[in-house]
PDB file of C-alpha atoms in Angstrom:
ATOM      1  CA  MET A   1     130.191  99.536 100.195  1.00 51.00           C
ATOM      2  CA  ILE A   2     132.021  99.594  96.855  1.00 45.00           C
ATOM      3  CA  ASN A   3     135.079  97.941  98.412  1.00 50.00           C
ATOM      4  CA  TYR A   4     132.858  95.210  99.847  1.00 44.00           C
ATOM      5  CA  LEU A   5     131.412  94.459  96.407  1.00 43.00           C
ATOM      6  CA  LEU A   6     134.787  94.575  94.640  1.00 41.00           C
ATOM      7  CA  ASN A   7     136.344  92.221  97.166  1.00 44.00           C
ATOM      8  CA  HIS A   8     133.400  89.832  97.231  1.00 50.00           C
ATOM      9  CA  THR A   9     133.974  86.305  95.958  1.00 55.00           C
ATOM     10  CA  TYR A  10     131.153  86.608  93.393  1.00 58.00           C
ATOM     11  CA  TYR A  11     132.795  89.655  91.816  1.00 53.00           C
ATOM     12  CA  LYS A  12     136.162  87.895  91.550  1.00 56.00           C
ATOM     13  CA  LEU A  13     134.547  84.776  90.123  1.00 58.00           C
ATOM     14  CA  THR A  14     132.677  86.910  87.568  1.00 63.00           C
ATOM     15  CA  ILE A  15     135.907  88.512  86.347  1.00 63.00           C
ATOM     16  CA  ASN A  16     137.660  85.140  86.167  1.00 65.00           C
ATOM     17  CA  HIS A  17     134.709  83.556  84.368  1.00 65.00           C
ATOM     18  CA  PHE A  18     134.691  86.300  81.744  1.00 64.00           C
ATOM     19  CA  LEU A  19     138.475  86.169  81.273  1.00 63.00           C
ATOM     20  CA  ASP A  20     138.394  82.370  80.933  1.00 71.00           C
ATOM     21  CA  TYR A  21     135.704  82.430  78.252  1.00 76.00           C
ATOM     22  CA  PRO A  22     137.196  81.821  74.778  1.00 81.00           C
ATOM     23  CA  ARG A  23     137.068  85.125  72.894  1.00 87.00           C
ATOM     24  CA  LYS A  24     135.854  83.533  69.672  1.00 91.00           C
ATOM     25  CA  ILE A  25     132.790  82.104  71.418  1.00 92.00           C
ATOM     26  CA  LEU A  26     131.936  85.488  72.911  1.00 91.00           C
ATOM     27  CA  GLY A  27     132.680  87.264  69.637  1.00 93.00           C
ATOM     28  CA  TYR A  28     130.587  85.059  67.360  1.00 95.00           C
ATOM     29  CA  THR A  29     127.726  85.039  69.847  1.00 95.00           C
ATOM     30  CA  ALA A  30     127.861  88.841  70.024  1.00 96.00           C
ATOM     31  CA  VAL A  31     127.762  89.066  66.208  1.00 97.00           C
ATOM     32  CA  PHE A  32     124.773  86.724  66.094  1.00 97.00           C
ATOM     33  CA  LEU A  33     122.932  88.821  68.718  1.00 97.00           C
ATOM     34  CA  VAL A  34     123.626  92.051  66.827  1.00 97.00           C
ATOM     35  CA  ILE A  35     122.216  90.510  63.637  1.00 97.00           C
ATOM     36  CA  ALA A  36     119.181  89.184  65.532  1.00 97.00           C
ATOM     37  CA  LEU A  37     118.519  92.567  67.146  1.00 97.00           C
ATOM     38  CA  ILE A  38     118.781  94.431  63.831  1.00 97.00           C
ATOM     39  CA  PHE A  39     116.539  91.858  62.137  1.00 96.00           C
ATOM     40  CA  ASN A  40     113.874  92.074  64.842  1.00 96.00           C
ATOM     41  CA  TYR A  41     113.720  95.843  65.273  1.00 96.00           C
ATOM     42  CA  SER A  42     114.122  96.784  61.619  1.00 95.00           C
ATOM     43  CA  LEU A  43     111.300  94.454  60.572  1.00 93.00           C
ATOM     44  CA  ASP A  44     109.382  94.700  63.862  1.00 93.00           C
ATOM     45  CA  PHE A  45     109.515  90.916  63.604  1.00 94.00           C
ATOM     46  CA  GLU A  46     107.897  89.829  66.869  1.00 94.00           C
ATOM     47  CA  ASP A  47     105.289  92.569  67.207  1.00 92.00           C
ATOM     48  CA  SER A  48     104.187  92.757  63.577  1.00 93.00           C
ATOM     49  CA  ILE A  49     104.826  89.249  62.239  1.00 93.00           C
ATOM     50  CA  ILE A  50     104.718  86.664  65.043  1.00 95.00           C
ATOM     51  CA  ASP A  51     102.032  88.531  66.976  1.00 93.00           C
ATOM     52  CA  SER A  52      99.874  88.731  63.850  1.00 93.00           C
ATOM     53  CA  TYR A  53      99.086  85.061  64.602  1.00 93.00           C
ATOM     54  CA  TYR A  54      97.768  85.908  68.066  1.00 90.00           C
ATOM     55  CA  GLY A  55      95.063  83.459  69.106  1.00 87.00           C
ATOM     56  CA  GLN A  56      96.407  80.730  66.809  1.00 92.00           C
ATOM     57  CA  GLU A  57      98.372  77.692  67.952  1.00 91.00           C
ATOM     58  CA  ILE A  58     100.922  78.186  65.161  1.00 95.00           C
ATOM     59  CA  ARG A  59     102.201  81.245  67.057  1.00 96.00           C
ATOM     60  CA  MET A  60     103.721  78.879  69.617  1.00 96.00           C
ATOM     61  CA  LEU A  61     105.566  77.056  66.817  1.00 97.00           C
ATOM     62  CA  TYR A  62     107.024  80.310  65.504  1.00 97.00           C
ATOM     63  CA  TYR A  63     108.227  81.261  68.982  1.00 97.00           C
ATOM     64  CA  PHE A  64     109.746  77.809  69.421  1.00 98.00           C
ATOM     65  CA  LEU A  65     111.576  78.075  66.089  1.00 97.00           C
ATOM     66  CA  MET A  66     112.902  81.548  66.907  1.00 98.00           C
ATOM     67  CA  TYR A  67     114.139  80.551  70.358  1.00 98.00           C
ATOM     68  CA  SER A  68     115.563  77.272  69.056  1.00 98.00           C
ATOM     69  CA  ILE A  69     117.594  79.051  66.369  1.00 98.00           C
ATOM     70  CA  GLY A  70     119.095  81.322  69.025  1.00 98.00           C
ATOM     71  CA  TYR A  71     119.754  78.595  71.575  1.00 98.00           C
ATOM     72  CA  TYR A  72     121.173  75.895  69.320  1.00 98.00           C
ATOM     73  CA  PHE A  73     123.201  78.252  67.153  1.00 97.00           C
ATOM     74  CA  THR A  74     124.972  79.424  70.317  1.00 97.00           C
ATOM     75  CA  CYS A  75     125.467  75.787  71.352  1.00 97.00           C
ATOM     76  CA  PHE A  76     127.046  75.024  67.981  1.00 96.00           C
ATOM     77  CA  ILE A  77     129.388  77.999  68.410  1.00 96.00           C
ATOM     78  CA  ILE A  78     130.437  76.581  71.779  1.00 95.00           C
ATOM     79  CA  ALA A  79     130.922  73.086  70.354  1.00 95.00           C
ATOM     80  CA  ARG A  80     132.883  74.386  67.352  1.00 93.00           C
ATOM     81  CA  PHE A  81     135.395  76.532  69.204  1.00 92.00           C
ATOM     82  CA  GLN A  82     135.695  74.292  72.250  1.00 88.00           C
ATOM     83  CA  LYS A  83     136.094  71.333  69.919  1.00 87.00           C
ATOM     84  CA  GLN A  84     133.760  69.487  72.235  1.00 86.00           C
ATOM     85  CA  TYR A  85     130.830  67.822  70.473  1.00 89.00           C
ATOM     86  CA  SER A  86     129.978  65.110  72.993  1.00 91.00           C
ATOM     87  CA  PHE A  87     126.996  66.958  74.484  1.00 93.00           C
ATOM     88  CA  LEU A  88     125.427  67.208  71.013  1.00 93.00           C
ATOM     89  CA  ARG A  89     125.367  63.408  70.877  1.00 93.00           C
ATOM     90  CA  GLU A  90     123.463  63.075  74.161  1.00 93.00           C
ATOM     91  CA  TYR A  91     119.742  62.663  73.601  1.00 92.00           C
ATOM     92  CA  LYS A  92     118.997  64.020  77.075  1.00 92.00           C
ATOM     93  CA  PHE A  93     120.628  67.309  76.085  1.00 95.00           C
ATOM     94  CA  TRP A  94     118.168  67.670  73.225  1.00 97.00           C
ATOM     95  CA  ILE A  95     115.163  66.542  75.261  1.00 95.00           C
ATOM     96  CA  THR A  96     115.942  68.827  78.212  1.00 94.00           C
ATOM     97  CA  SER A  97     116.790  71.922  76.177  1.00 97.00           C
ATOM     98  CA  ALA A  98     113.864  71.449  73.779  1.00 97.00           C
ATOM     99  CA  PHE A  99     111.502  71.036  76.724  1.00 97.00           C
ATOM    100  CA  GLY A 100     112.694  74.315  78.247  1.00 97.00           C
ATOM    101  CA  LEU A 101     112.253  76.145  74.934  1.00 98.00           C
ATOM    102  CA  LEU A 102     108.833  74.565  74.465  1.00 98.00           C
ATOM    103  CA  VAL A 103     107.727  75.709  77.930  1.00 97.00           C
ATOM    104  CA  LEU A 104     108.905  79.239  77.120  1.00 97.00           C
ATOM    105  CA  SER A 105     107.066  79.214  73.777  1.00 97.00           C
ATOM    106  CA  PHE A 106     103.911  77.877  75.432  1.00 96.00           C
ATOM    107  CA  ASP A 107     104.039  80.622  78.046  1.00 95.00           C
ATOM    108  CA  LYS A 108     104.646  83.367  75.464  1.00 94.00           C
ATOM    109  CA  SER A 109     101.814  82.256  73.191  1.00 94.00           C
ATOM    110  CA  PHE A 110      99.252  81.293  75.853  1.00 93.00           C
ATOM    111  CA  TYR A 111      95.989  83.139  75.214  1.00 89.00           C
ATOM    112  CA  TYR A 112      93.208  80.784  76.309  1.00 88.00           C
ATOM    113  CA  HIS A 113      92.286  82.900  79.331  1.00 83.00           C
ATOM    114  CA  ILE A 114      91.624  85.999  77.189  1.00 83.00           C
ATOM    115  CA  PRO A 115      88.305  84.842  75.646  1.00 83.00           C
ATOM    116  CA  LEU A 116      87.101  83.777  79.105  1.00 81.00           C
ATOM    117  CA  ILE A 117      87.814  87.232  80.488  1.00 79.00           C
ATOM    118  CA  GLN A 118      86.143  88.956  77.551  1.00 78.00           C
ATOM    119  CA  GLU A 119      83.034  86.795  77.738  1.00 79.00           C
ATOM    120  CA  ASN A 120      82.527  86.925  81.490  1.00 75.00           C
ATOM    121  CA  THR A 121      83.540  90.443  82.538  1.00 71.00           C
ATOM    122  CA  SER A 122      82.567  93.966  81.553  1.00 68.00           C
ATOM    123  CA  GLN A 123      84.753  96.135  79.337  1.00 69.00           C
ATOM    124  CA  GLU A 124      86.091  98.107  82.306  1.00 65.00           C
ATOM    125  CA  PHE A 125      87.768  94.981  83.698  1.00 71.00           C
ATOM    126  CA  HIS A 126      89.312  93.619  80.518  1.00 72.00           C
ATOM    127  CA  LEU A 127      92.656  95.415  80.415  1.00 72.00           C
ATOM    128  CA  ILE A 128      93.591  95.102  84.080  1.00 74.00           C
ATOM    129  CA  LEU A 129      92.462  91.464  84.305  1.00 79.00           C
ATOM    130  CA  VAL A 130      94.305  90.493  81.137  1.00 78.00           C
ATOM    131  CA  ARG A 131      97.524  91.991  82.488  1.00 76.00           C
ATOM    132  CA  MET A 132      97.106  90.443  85.926  1.00 80.00           C
ATOM    133  CA  THR A 133      96.276  86.972  84.622  1.00 84.00           C
ATOM    134  CA  LYS A 134      99.124  87.212  82.101  1.00 83.00           C
ATOM    135  CA  ASN A 135     101.525  87.397  85.041  1.00 85.00           C
ATOM    136  CA  ALA A 136      99.730  84.778  87.135  1.00 89.00           C
ATOM    137  CA  ILE A 137      99.305  82.277  84.300  1.00 92.00           C
ATOM    138  CA  SER A 138     102.963  81.199  84.576  1.00 92.00           C
ATOM    139  CA  LEU A 139     101.836  79.064  87.536  1.00 91.00           C
ATOM    140  CA  ILE A 140     100.339  76.812  84.854  1.00 93.00           C
ATOM    141  CA  THR A 141     102.594  77.487  81.878  1.00 95.00           C
ATOM    142  CA  ILE A 142     105.989  77.410  83.635  1.00 95.00           C
ATOM    143  CA  LEU A 143     105.872  76.212  87.242  1.00 94.00           C
ATOM    144  CA  LEU A 144     103.694  73.144  86.651  1.00 94.00           C
ATOM    145  CA  PRO A 145     105.571  71.839  83.555  1.00 95.00           C
ATOM    146  CA  LEU A 146     108.959  72.298  85.248  1.00 94.00           C
ATOM    147  CA  PHE A 147     107.716  70.525  88.355  1.00 90.00           C
ATOM    148  CA  LEU A 148     106.521  67.565  86.277  1.00 91.00           C
ATOM    149  CA  PHE A 149     109.786  67.431  84.311  1.00 92.00           C
ATOM    150  CA  HIS A 150     111.790  67.611  87.531  1.00 89.00           C
ATOM    151  CA  TRP A 151     109.755  64.763  89.002  1.00 84.00           C
ATOM    152  CA  LEU A 152     110.102  62.588  85.894  1.00 84.00           C
ATOM    153  CA  ASP A 153     113.767  63.374  85.261  1.00 78.00           C
ATOM    154  CA  ARG A 154     114.774  62.890  88.914  1.00 64.00           C
ATOM    155  CA  PHE A 155     117.234  65.793  88.565  1.00 51.00           C
ATOM    156  CA  ASN A 156     118.853  66.472  91.954  1.00 50.00           C
ATOM    157  CA  ARG A 157     115.832  65.842  94.162  1.00 51.00           C
ATOM    158  CA  SER A 158     117.450  67.918  96.932  1.00 52.00           C
ATOM    159  CA  GLN A 159     116.481  71.143  95.182  1.00 71.00           C
ATOM    160  CA  PHE A 160     114.072  72.407  92.544  1.00 80.00           C
ATOM    161  CA  TYR A 161     116.130  74.293  89.957  1.00 87.00           C
ATOM    162  CA  GLY A 162     117.734  76.594  92.492  1.00 86.00           C
ATOM    163  CA  LEU A 163     114.722  77.552  94.618  1.00 84.00           C
ATOM    164  CA  LEU A 164     116.382  76.613  97.919  1.00 78.00           C
ATOM    165  CA  THR A 165     117.827  79.607  99.760  1.00 70.00           C
ATOM    166  CA  ARG A 166     121.131  78.000 100.727  1.00 70.00           C
ATOM    167  CA  ASN A 167     124.278  79.984  99.868  1.00 67.00           C
ATOM    168  CA  THR A 168     122.153  83.103  99.380  1.00 75.00           C
ATOM    169  CA  ASN A 169     124.097  86.264 100.246  1.00 75.00           C
ATOM    170  CA  TRP A 170     121.259  88.726 100.882  1.00 79.00           C
ATOM    171  CA  LYS A 171     123.652  91.551 101.821  1.00 79.00           C
ATOM    172  CA  PHE A 172     125.529  91.305  98.526  1.00 78.00           C
ATOM    173  CA  TYR A 173     122.327  91.401  96.474  1.00 80.00           C
ATOM    174  CA  GLY A 174     120.898  94.227  98.577  1.00 82.00           C
ATOM    175  CA  LEU A 175     123.965  96.408  98.036  1.00 82.00           C
ATOM    176  CA  ILE A 176     123.891  95.820  94.285  1.00 80.00           C
ATOM    177  CA  LEU A 177     120.231  96.826  94.251  1.00 84.00           C
ATOM    178  CA  LEU A 178     121.027  99.926  96.289  1.00 84.00           C
ATOM    179  CA  ILE A 179     123.456 101.016  93.585  1.00 81.00           C
ATOM    180  CA  LEU A 180     121.160 100.100  90.697  1.00 80.00           C
ATOM    181  CA  VAL A 181     117.947 101.761  91.904  1.00 80.00           C
ATOM    182  CA  PRO A 182     119.054 105.398  91.288  1.00 78.00           C
ATOM    183  CA  LEU A 183     120.355 104.451  87.840  1.00 77.00           C
ATOM    184  CA  ILE A 184     117.115 102.691  87.006  1.00 75.00           C
ATOM    185  CA  MET A 185     115.007 105.588  88.184  1.00 71.00           C
ATOM    186  CA  ALA A 186     117.059 107.895  85.951  1.00 71.00           C
ATOM    187  CA  SER A 187     116.660 105.564  82.960  1.00 67.00           C
ATOM    188  CA  SER A 188     112.885 105.922  83.256  1.00 65.00           C
ATOM    189  CA  LEU A 189     113.375 109.356  81.700  1.00 61.00           C
ATOM    190  CA  LEU A 190     114.225 107.702  78.380  1.00 59.00           C
ATOM    191  CA  SER A 191     111.278 108.097  76.032  1.00 54.00           C
ATOM    192  CA  ASP A 192     111.016 104.489  74.852  1.00 55.00           C
ATOM    193  CA  LEU A 193     111.000 103.186  78.430  1.00 60.00           C
ATOM    194  CA  SER A 194     108.603 105.809  79.778  1.00 61.00           C
ATOM    195  CA  ASN A 195     106.195 104.927  76.982  1.00 64.00           C
ATOM    196  CA  TYR A 196     106.270 101.246  77.981  1.00 68.00           C
ATOM    197  CA  TYR A 197     106.258 101.683  81.767  1.00 73.00           C
ATOM    198  CA  PRO A 198     104.596 101.648  84.208  1.00 74.00           C
ATOM    199  CA  ARG A 199     102.913  98.339  83.468  1.00 74.00           C
ATOM    200  CA  TYR A 200     100.249  99.265  86.007  1.00 74.00           C
ATOM    201  CA  LYS A 201      97.901 101.839  84.537  1.00 69.00           C
ATOM    202  CA  PRO A 202      95.611 103.795  86.898  1.00 65.00           C
ATOM    203  CA  ASN A 203      92.057 102.507  86.572  1.00 65.00           C
ATOM    204  CA  GLN A 204      88.666 102.503  88.257  1.00 58.00           C
ATOM    205  CA  VAL A 205      88.474  98.770  88.862  1.00 62.00           C
ATOM    206  CA  GLY A 206      88.721  99.307  92.611  1.00 58.00           C
ATOM    207  CA  ASP A 207      85.713 101.603  92.571  1.00 56.00           C
ATOM    208  CA  LEU A 208      83.704  99.155  90.485  1.00 58.00           C
ATOM    209  CA  ILE A 209      84.284  96.222  92.858  1.00 64.00           C
ATOM    210  CA  GLY A 210      84.360  98.244  96.044  1.00 66.00           C
ATOM    211  CA  TRP A 211      88.074  97.757  96.759  1.00 70.00           C
ATOM    212  CA  PRO A 212      90.544 100.524  97.640  1.00 74.00           C
ATOM    213  CA  SER A 213      92.669 101.547  94.664  1.00 73.00           C
ATOM    214  CA  TRP A 214      95.842 100.772  96.574  1.00 74.00           C
ATOM    215  CA  MET A 215      94.720  97.157  97.015  1.00 81.00           C
ATOM    216  CA  VAL A 216      94.321  96.659  93.262  1.00 78.00           C
ATOM    217  CA  PHE A 217      97.724  98.267  92.763  1.00 81.00           C
ATOM    218  CA  VAL A 218      99.402  95.976  95.336  1.00 85.00           C
ATOM    219  CA  ILE A 219      97.822  92.823  93.874  1.00 86.00           C
ATOM    220  CA  PHE A 220      98.900  93.854  90.371  1.00 85.00           C
ATOM    221  CA  GLU A 221     102.497  94.513  91.438  1.00 88.00           C
ATOM    222  CA  LEU A 222     102.727  91.247  93.415  1.00 90.00           C
ATOM    223  CA  LEU A 223     101.593  89.286  90.375  1.00 90.00           C
ATOM    224  CA  TYR A 224     104.001  91.329  88.267  1.00 90.00           C
ATOM    225  CA  ALA A 225     106.793  90.272  90.646  1.00 91.00           C
ATOM    226  CA  TRP A 226     105.717  86.622  90.453  1.00 92.00           C
ATOM    227  CA  ASP A 227     106.210  86.726  86.698  1.00 90.00           C
ATOM    228  CA  PHE A 228     109.901  87.477  87.293  1.00 91.00           C
ATOM    229  CA  VAL A 229     110.166  84.611  89.769  1.00 93.00           C
ATOM    230  CA  SER A 230     108.921  82.270  87.057  1.00 94.00           C
ATOM    231  CA  ILE A 231     111.352  83.802  84.550  1.00 94.00           C
ATOM    232  CA  GLU A 232     114.262  83.196  86.916  1.00 95.00           C
ATOM    233  CA  LEU A 233     113.068  79.651  87.507  1.00 95.00           C
ATOM    234  CA  LEU A 234     112.986  78.914  83.778  1.00 96.00           C
ATOM    235  CA  PHE A 235     116.048  80.809  82.556  1.00 97.00           C
ATOM    236  CA  ARG A 236     118.499  80.689  85.434  1.00 95.00           C
ATOM    237  CA  GLY A 237     117.078  77.605  87.138  1.00 94.00           C
ATOM    238  CA  PHE A 238     116.236  75.303  84.250  1.00 95.00           C
ATOM    239  CA  LEU A 239     118.409  76.634  81.399  1.00 96.00           C
ATOM    240  CA  VAL A 240     121.501  77.150  83.582  1.00 95.00           C
ATOM    241  CA  LEU A 241     121.379  74.770  86.563  1.00 92.00           C
ATOM    242  CA  GLY A 242     119.428  72.182  84.590  1.00 92.00           C
ATOM    243  CA  MET A 243     121.861  72.311  81.646  1.00 94.00           C
ATOM    244  CA  ILE A 244     125.186  72.467  83.526  1.00 91.00           C
ATOM    245  CA  LYS A 245     125.636  68.702  83.310  1.00 90.00           C
ATOM    246  CA  TYR A 246     125.698  69.011  79.503  1.00 93.00           C
ATOM    247  CA  LEU A 247     127.290  72.422  78.860  1.00 93.00           C
ATOM    248  CA  GLU A 248     129.139  73.035  82.141  1.00 89.00           C
ATOM    249  CA  LYS A 249     130.017  76.733  82.577  1.00 87.00           C
ATOM    250  CA  PHE A 250     128.965  77.428  78.967  1.00 92.00           C
ATOM    251  CA  ALA A 251     125.302  76.866  79.875  1.00 94.00           C
ATOM    252  CA  ILE A 252     125.047  80.599  80.521  1.00 94.00           C
ATOM    253  CA  LEU A 253     125.630  81.790  76.950  1.00 95.00           C
ATOM    254  CA  PRO A 254     122.781  79.964  75.112  1.00 97.00           C
ATOM    255  CA  MET A 255     120.472  81.078  77.918  1.00 97.00           C
ATOM    256  CA  VAL A 256     121.546  84.699  77.390  1.00 97.00           C
ATOM    257  CA  THR A 257     120.788  84.479  73.663  1.00 98.00           C
ATOM    258  CA  VAL A 258     117.238  83.257  74.274  1.00 98.00           C
ATOM    259  CA  TYR A 259     116.805  85.721  77.146  1.00 97.00           C
ATOM    260  CA  CYS A 260     117.596  88.570  74.754  1.00 97.00           C
ATOM    261  CA  MET A 261     115.029  87.204  72.286  1.00 97.00           C
ATOM    262  CA  LEU A 262     112.459  87.084  75.070  1.00 96.00           C
ATOM    263  CA  HIS A 263     112.688  90.899  75.140  1.00 95.00           C
ATOM    264  CA  PHE A 264     112.155  91.391  71.398  1.00 95.00           C
ATOM    265  CA  GLY A 265     108.639  92.715  72.043  1.00 90.00           C
ATOM    266  CA  LYS A 266     109.988  95.384  74.398  1.00 87.00           C
ATOM    267  CA  PRO A 267     112.006  98.567  73.740  1.00 86.00           C
ATOM    268  CA  ALA A 268     115.364  97.957  72.038  1.00 92.00           C
ATOM    269  CA  THR A 269     117.277  99.435  74.982  1.00 89.00           C
ATOM    270  CA  GLU A 270     115.733  96.824  77.260  1.00 86.00           C
ATOM    271  CA  ALA A 271     116.533  93.968  74.869  1.00 94.00           C
ATOM    272  CA  ILE A 272     120.167  95.071  74.670  1.00 95.00           C
ATOM    273  CA  SER A 273     120.507  95.522  78.434  1.00 90.00           C
ATOM    274  CA  SER A 274     118.965  92.063  78.952  1.00 93.00           C
ATOM    275  CA  ILE A 275     122.113  90.551  77.389  1.00 95.00           C
ATOM    276  CA  PHE A 276     124.330  91.930  80.125  1.00 91.00           C
ATOM    277  CA  GLY A 277     121.718  91.453  82.842  1.00 88.00           C
ATOM    278  CA  GLY A 278     121.071  87.865  81.801  1.00 92.00           C
ATOM    279  CA  TYR A 279     124.789  87.092  81.767  1.00 92.00           C
ATOM    280  CA  LEU A 280     125.328  88.512  85.265  1.00 87.00           C
ATOM    281  CA  LEU A 281     122.254  86.800  86.692  1.00 90.00           C
ATOM    282  CA  GLY A 282     123.400  83.554  85.111  1.00 91.00           C
ATOM    283  CA  LEU A 283     126.772  83.908  86.806  1.00 88.00           C
ATOM    284  CA  LEU A 284     125.148  84.551  90.195  1.00 85.00           C
ATOM    285  CA  THR A 285     123.134  81.375  89.745  1.00 88.00           C
ATOM    286  CA  LEU A 286     126.175  79.395  88.607  1.00 86.00           C
ATOM    287  CA  PHE A 287     128.263  80.475  91.610  1.00 83.00           C
ATOM    288  CA  SER A 288     125.580  80.246  94.305  1.00 83.00           C
ATOM    289  CA  GLY A 289     123.651  77.218  93.032  1.00 85.00           C
ATOM    290  CA  ASN A 290     120.329  79.023  93.545  1.00 87.00           C
ATOM    291  CA  ILE A 291     118.216  81.631  91.761  1.00 92.00           C
ATOM    292  CA  TRP A 292     117.430  83.956  94.664  1.00 90.00           C
ATOM    293  CA  GLY A 293     119.999  86.548  93.665  1.00 87.00           C
ATOM    294  CA  GLY A 294     118.287  86.814  90.302  1.00 89.00           C
ATOM    295  CA  ILE A 295     114.855  86.997  91.908  1.00 92.00           C
ATOM    296  CA  VAL A 296     115.874  89.796  94.297  1.00 91.00           C
ATOM    297  CA  LEU A 297     117.598  91.846  91.598  1.00 88.00           C
ATOM    298  CA  HIS A 298     115.002  91.184  88.906  1.00 87.00           C
ATOM    299  CA  VAL A 299     112.038  92.118  91.065  1.00 91.00           C
ATOM    300  CA  GLY A 300     113.917  95.088  92.511  1.00 89.00           C
ATOM    301  CA  VAL A 301     114.769  96.402  89.053  1.00 84.00           C
ATOM    302  CA  ALA A 302     111.215  95.869  87.785  1.00 84.00           C
ATOM    303  CA  TRP A 303     109.620  97.662  90.723  1.00 86.00           C
ATOM    304  CA  SER A 304     112.150 100.490  90.397  1.00 84.00           C
ATOM    305  CA  MET A 305     111.167 100.913  86.745  1.00 81.00           C
ATOM    306  CA  GLU A 306     107.538 100.987  87.800  1.00 81.00           C
ATOM    307  CA  ALA A 307     108.231 103.571  90.514  1.00 80.00           C
ATOM    308  CA  GLY A 308     110.318 105.777  88.224  1.00 77.00           C
ATOM    309  CA  ALA A 309     107.710 105.731  85.457  1.00 75.00           C
ATOM    310  CA  LEU A 310     104.881 106.419  87.909  1.00 75.00           C
ATOM    311  CA  LEU A 311     106.772 109.403  89.279  1.00 72.00           C
ATOM    312  CA  GLN A 312     107.139 110.733  85.743  1.00 70.00           C
ATOM    313  CA  LYS A 313     103.412 110.357  85.137  1.00 64.00           C
ATOM    314  CA  ILE A 314     102.606 112.099  88.409  1.00 61.00           C
ATOM    315  CA  LYS A 315     105.023 114.918  87.566  1.00 57.00           C
ATOM    316  CA  LEU A 316     103.379 115.446  84.173  1.00 52.00           C
ATOM    317  CA  TYR A 317      99.931 115.305  85.759  1.00 51.00           C
ATOM    318  CA  ILE A 318     100.841 117.975  88.317  1.00 53.00           C
ATOM    319  CA  ARG A 319     102.109 120.240  85.560  1.00 53.00           C
TER     320      ARG A 319
END
């Protein structure tokens, strides 16, 4: 199995891609990410400052500014050390990238469904419904805007930001997941992760509406998985495949910077690991031309974290 992965074309392309990347671009981007991580977690910037504006439209502006600083600073690093500034003079580069960052900010700050839930359901339903609709709402906040942009921009009408399954090597992704799952389950023992996961919390909603508990659990986890599909569509589909014509192979790095910032509200270990995960998923998308590798791995990792954390809760409960 290991030999198969090491000899696979994707693995060889990944090594070559990394070796071909100018070291100064990687180095300055790494320094910027370290500074951003220290700034966020020392000041609790997202959770205590940006989220203090929850329920206000200005919160979306603050998210947009934060993501824009990360994305465009990385682009300027690329332009500076590649001595290639032509993409910065293309108005479509600015329109496309700004639209993607705006969609992300809109999704992160969307709260309009919360008052509706609070006004029309009993207290017992609030938490579970808020979490479920938070995952489902990306149908409106991400999928719909990207579809409209794709239709208006006429970008490669043969595919929708990598959603076609062509060139998808299911065996390769399955083997990677097989290796990752035990490691992920073990990582659930870390205190900061076990405090955050599982995202599904046992509840009595099923009893209140007359549904089996397992059905509520399955619906929750399916919607949880959909949220990762939308993330792959936006980050790897739009910000990589949609930006290749401007940044070529360097489209991955600005995406990784913003992808790390997306995790600022989560444990620091997850934000740091998202840098490496985002880079690898970006490479899979770049090489295959689709986002299904990212979807398979992302959902697999997320469900493994859920399973590992649930097992820890059950173990503590039995004790």
